[in-house]
Amino acid sequence: MPDSQERKQELIPVLARAFSELGFRRATTAELARRCEVQENILYRLWKDKRAMFVDAIEYVYDLSAQLWEELLAENGDGRTAAERVLACEAEHHGEFGLYRIIFAGLMETDDEEIRQALRRMYGRYQSFVQRRLEEHRAEKGGKMKRVGADLSAWAILGMGTVTSIGRDLGLLSNDDRRRLWEQIGRVLIEAKTS
């Protein structure tokens, strides 16, 4: 019989999918349990409340991205820097799991301190990861030109992720448009030269 941590790891992808489809408020624990194919009391043995489930789902969004990126970076880079490989991956796959909707739902709940802190941690982790890749890229590519800091460029890349997710959900950006945006604007942000 799996321990509680293993059981949580098994159920969190299902909970994340449910929260991405229903949001925080519409996802009842009865519906979450139904989707997990367990009784509600099982969920309450693993998490103290629905908020704790949602906070773990927010963490899962980052953990899944980080896992995918680390696998990508472990592969042969074909002469591309880590930043270039991550950007190419995002151009092709950003948002395809739909889990960004958990983040959108969480942004509606920022008056809840636990959810707010979970979002701050998640965004901070994303920003740090991207900033490190940008710093590595710029060091590898060299040059003494004046650049926008990697910290601000990383935030701009995260913003681009939000914009392309909104464009996807509202049907404002085709898949080709989203891909071009990631490729073209992403390239500018990686280099981020100032005049």
CSV table of C-alpha atoms in Angstrom, one decimal:
chain,number,residue,atom,x,y,z
A,1,MET,CA,0.0,0.0,0.0
A,2,PRO,CA,1.5,3.4,-1.0
A,3,ASP,CA,2.4,5.9,1.7
A,4,SER,CA,0.5,9.2,1.8
A,5,GLN,CA,3.2,11.1,-0.2
A,6,GLU,CA,3.1,8.5,-3.0
A,7,ARG,CA,-0.7,8.6,-3.0
A,8,LYS,CA,-0.6,12.4,-3.3
A,9,GLN,CA,1.8,12.2,-6.2
A,10,GLU,CA,-0.6,9.8,-7.9
A,11,LEU,CA,-3.6,12.0,-7.4
A,12,ILE,CA,-2.2,15.5,-8.0
A,13,PRO,CA,-2.2,15.2,-11.8
A,14,VAL,CA,-5.9,14.4,-11.7
A,15,LEU,CA,-6.6,17.2,-9.3
A,16,ALA,CA,-4.6,19.6,-11.4
A,17,ARG,CA,-6.6,18.7,-14.5
A,18,ALA,CA,-9.8,19.2,-12.6
A,19,PHE,CA,-8.8,22.6,-11.2
A,20,SER,CA,-7.6,23.6,-14.7
A,21,GLU,CA,-11.1,22.8,-16.1
A,22,LEU,CA,-13.2,24.0,-13.2
A,23,GLY,CA,-11.2,26.6,-11.4
A,24,PHE,CA,-10.9,26.8,-7.6
A,25,ARG,CA,-14.4,27.8,-6.7
A,26,ARG,CA,-16.4,25.5,-9.0
A,27,ALA,CA,-14.2,22.4,-8.2
A,28,THR,CA,-16.1,20.8,-5.3
A,29,THR,CA,-14.4,18.1,-3.2
A,30,ALA,CA,-17.1,15.7,-4.3
A,31,GLU,CA,-16.2,16.3,-8.0
A,32,LEU,CA,-12.5,16.1,-7.2
A,33,ALA,CA,-13.0,12.8,-5.4
A,34,ARG,CA,-15.1,11.5,-8.3
A,35,ARG,CA,-12.4,12.3,-10.8
A,36,CYS,CA,-9.7,10.7,-8.6
A,37,GLU,CA,-11.9,7.7,-8.3
A,38,VAL,CA,-11.8,7.8,-4.5
A,39,GLN,CA,-14.1,8.7,-1.6
A,40,GLU,CA,-13.9,12.3,-0.4
A,41,ASN,CA,-12.6,11.2,3.0
A,42,ILE,CA,-9.5,9.8,1.2
A,43,LEU,CA,-8.7,13.3,-0.2
A,44,TYR,CA,-9.2,14.7,3.4
A,45,ARG,CA,-6.7,12.2,4.7
A,46,LEU,CA,-4.1,13.4,2.3
A,47,TRP,CA,-4.9,17.2,2.3
A,48,LYS,CA,-6.4,19.3,5.1
A,49,ASP,CA,-8.8,21.0,2.7
A,50,LYS,CA,-9.5,22.0,-0.9
A,51,ARG,CA,-7.2,25.0,-0.6
A,52,ALA,CA,-4.3,22.6,0.2
A,53,MET,CA,-5.2,20.5,-2.9
A,54,PHE,CA,-5.2,23.7,-5.0
A,55,VAL,CA,-1.9,24.9,-3.6
A,56,ASP,CA,-0.3,21.5,-4.5
A,57,ALA,CA,-1.8,21.8,-7.9
A,58,ILE,CA,-0.1,25.2,-8.4
A,59,GLU,CA,3.2,23.6,-7.3
A,60,TYR,CA,2.6,20.7,-9.8
A,61,VAL,CA,2.3,23.2,-12.7
A,62,TYR,CA,5.9,24.3,-12.0
A,63,ASP,CA,7.2,20.8,-11.2
A,64,LEU,CA,5.9,19.4,-14.5
A,65,SER,CA,7.4,22.2,-16.5
A,66,ALA,CA,10.7,21.9,-14.7
A,67,GLN,CA,10.8,18.1,-15.2
A,68,LEU,CA,10.1,18.6,-19.0
A,69,TRP,CA,12.8,21.3,-19.2
A,70,GLU,CA,15.4,19.3,-17.3
A,71,GLU,CA,14.8,16.3,-19.7
A,72,LEU,CA,15.1,18.6,-22.6
A,73,LEU,CA,18.3,20.1,-21.3
A,74,ALA,CA,19.8,16.7,-20.6
A,75,GLU,CA,19.5,15.9,-24.4
A,76,ASN,CA,22.1,16.8,-26.9
A,77,GLY,CA,21.8,20.6,-27.6
A,78,ASP,CA,22.7,20.5,-31.3
A,79,GLY,CA,24.8,23.6,-30.7
A,80,ARG,CA,22.0,25.6,-29.2
A,81,THR,CA,22.2,27.0,-25.7
A,82,ALA,CA,19.8,25.9,-22.9
A,83,ALA,CA,17.9,29.2,-23.3
A,84,GLU,CA,17.5,28.5,-27.1
A,85,ARG,CA,16.3,25.0,-26.5
A,86,VAL,CA,13.8,26.0,-23.8
A,87,LEU,CA,12.5,28.8,-26.1
A,88,ALA,CA,12.1,26.3,-29.0
A,89,CYS,CA,10.2,23.9,-26.8
A,90,GLU,CA,7.9,26.6,-25.5
A,91,ALA,CA,7.3,27.8,-29.1
A,92,GLU,CA,6.1,24.3,-30.0
A,93,HIS,CA,4.4,23.1,-26.8
A,94,HIS,CA,3.6,26.1,-24.5
A,95,GLY,CA,0.2,25.6,-22.8
A,96,GLU,CA,-0.7,22.4,-24.6
A,97,PHE,CA,-1.6,20.7,-21.3
A,98,GLY,CA,-3.9,23.6,-20.3
A,99,LEU,CA,-2.5,23.7,-16.8
A,100,TYR,CA,-1.9,27.5,-17.0
A,101,ARG,CA,-5.6,27.8,-16.3
A,102,ILE,CA,-4.9,26.7,-12.7
A,103,ILE,CA,-2.7,29.8,-12.5
A,104,PHE,CA,-5.4,32.0,-13.9
A,105,ALA,CA,-7.9,30.6,-11.4
A,106,GLY,CA,-5.3,31.2,-8.6
A,107,LEU,CA,-5.0,34.8,-9.6
A,108,MET,CA,-8.7,35.2,-8.8
A,109,GLU,CA,-7.9,34.0,-5.3
A,110,THR,CA,-5.0,36.3,-4.3
A,111,ASP,CA,-6.9,37.5,-1.3
A,112,ASP,CA,-6.3,34.1,0.1
A,113,GLU,CA,-2.7,34.3,1.6
A,114,GLU,CA,-1.9,30.6,1.1
A,115,ILE,CA,-2.8,30.7,-2.6
A,116,ARG,CA,-1.1,34.1,-3.0
A,117,GLN,CA,2.1,32.7,-1.5
A,118,ALA,CA,1.9,29.5,-3.7
A,119,LEU,CA,1.7,31.7,-6.8
A,120,ARG,CA,4.6,33.9,-5.6
A,121,ARG,CA,6.7,30.8,-5.1
A,122,MET,CA,5.8,29.4,-8.4
A,123,TYR,CA,6.4,32.6,-10.4
A,124,GLY,CA,9.6,33.1,-8.5
A,125,ARG,CA,10.8,29.6,-9.4
A,126,TYR,CA,9.9,30.1,-13.1
A,127,GLN,CA,11.6,33.5,-13.2
A,128,SER,CA,14.8,32.1,-11.5
A,129,PHE,CA,15.0,29.2,-13.9
A,130,VAL,CA,14.6,31.4,-17.0
A,131,GLN,CA,17.0,34.1,-15.7
A,132,ARG,CA,19.7,31.4,-15.1
A,133,ARG,CA,19.3,30.1,-18.7
A,134,LEU,CA,19.5,33.7,-20.0
A,135,GLU,CA,22.6,34.4,-18.0
A,136,GLU,CA,24.2,31.2,-19.3
A,137,HIS,CA,23.2,32.0,-22.9
A,138,ARG,CA,24.6,35.5,-22.7
A,139,ALA,CA,27.8,34.4,-21.1
A,140,GLU,CA,28.2,31.7,-23.8
A,141,LYS,CA,27.4,34.1,-26.6
A,142,GLY,CA,29.8,36.8,-25.2
A,143,GLY,CA,29.8,40.3,-26.2
A,144,LYS,CA,30.0,43.5,-24.2
A,145,MET,CA,26.9,45.3,-25.6
A,146,LYS,CA,24.6,46.9,-23.1
A,147,ARG,CA,21.7,44.5,-22.4
A,148,VAL,CA,18.4,44.6,-20.6
A,149,GLY,CA,19.1,42.6,-17.4
A,150,ALA,CA,18.4,38.8,-17.5
A,151,ASP,CA,16.1,39.3,-14.5
A,152,LEU,CA,13.8,41.7,-16.4
A,153,SER,CA,14.0,39.7,-19.6
A,154,ALA,CA,13.0,36.6,-17.7
A,155,TRP,CA,9.9,38.4,-16.4
A,156,ALA,CA,9.1,39.5,-20.0
A,157,ILE,CA,9.3,35.9,-21.2
A,158,LEU,CA,6.9,34.8,-18.4
A,159,GLY,CA,4.6,37.6,-19.5
A,160,MET,CA,4.8,36.3,-23.1
A,161,GLY,CA,3.6,32.9,-21.7
A,162,THR,CA,0.6,34.6,-20.1
A,163,VAL,CA,-0.3,36.5,-23.3
A,164,THR,CA,0.0,33.4,-25.5
A,165,SER,CA,-2.2,31.4,-23.1
A,166,ILE,CA,-4.8,34.1,-23.2
A,167,GLY,CA,-4.5,34.2,-27.0
A,168,ARG,CA,-5.0,30.4,-27.1
A,169,ASP,CA,-8.1,30.4,-24.8
A,170,LEU,CA,-9.8,33.3,-26.5
A,171,GLY,CA,-9.0,32.2,-30.0
A,172,LEU,CA,-7.1,35.4,-30.8
A,173,LEU,CA,-3.8,33.7,-31.7
A,174,SER,CA,-3.6,30.7,-34.0
A,175,ASN,CA,-1.0,28.0,-33.2
A,176,ASP,CA,1.2,29.4,-36.0
A,177,ASP,CA,0.9,32.9,-34.5
A,178,ARG,CA,1.7,31.7,-31.0
A,179,ARG,CA,4.7,29.8,-32.4
A,180,ARG,CA,6.0,32.8,-34.3
A,181,LEU,CA,5.5,35.0,-31.3
A,182,TRP,CA,7.6,32.6,-29.1
A,183,GLU,CA,10.3,32.3,-31.8
A,184,GLN,CA,10.6,35.9,-32.9
A,185,ILE,CA,9.9,37.9,-29.7
A,186,GLY,CA,11.6,35.2,-27.6
A,187,ARG,CA,14.7,35.7,-29.7
A,188,VAL,CA,14.6,39.4,-29.0
A,189,LEU,CA,14.1,38.8,-25.3
A,190,ILE,CA,17.0,36.3,-25.1
A,191,GLU,CA,19.4,38.8,-26.5
A,192,ALA,CA,17.6,41.9,-25.2
A,193,LYS,CA,20.0,44.5,-26.4
A,194,THR,CA,19.4,48.2,-25.6
A,195,SER,CA,20.0,51.0,-28.0
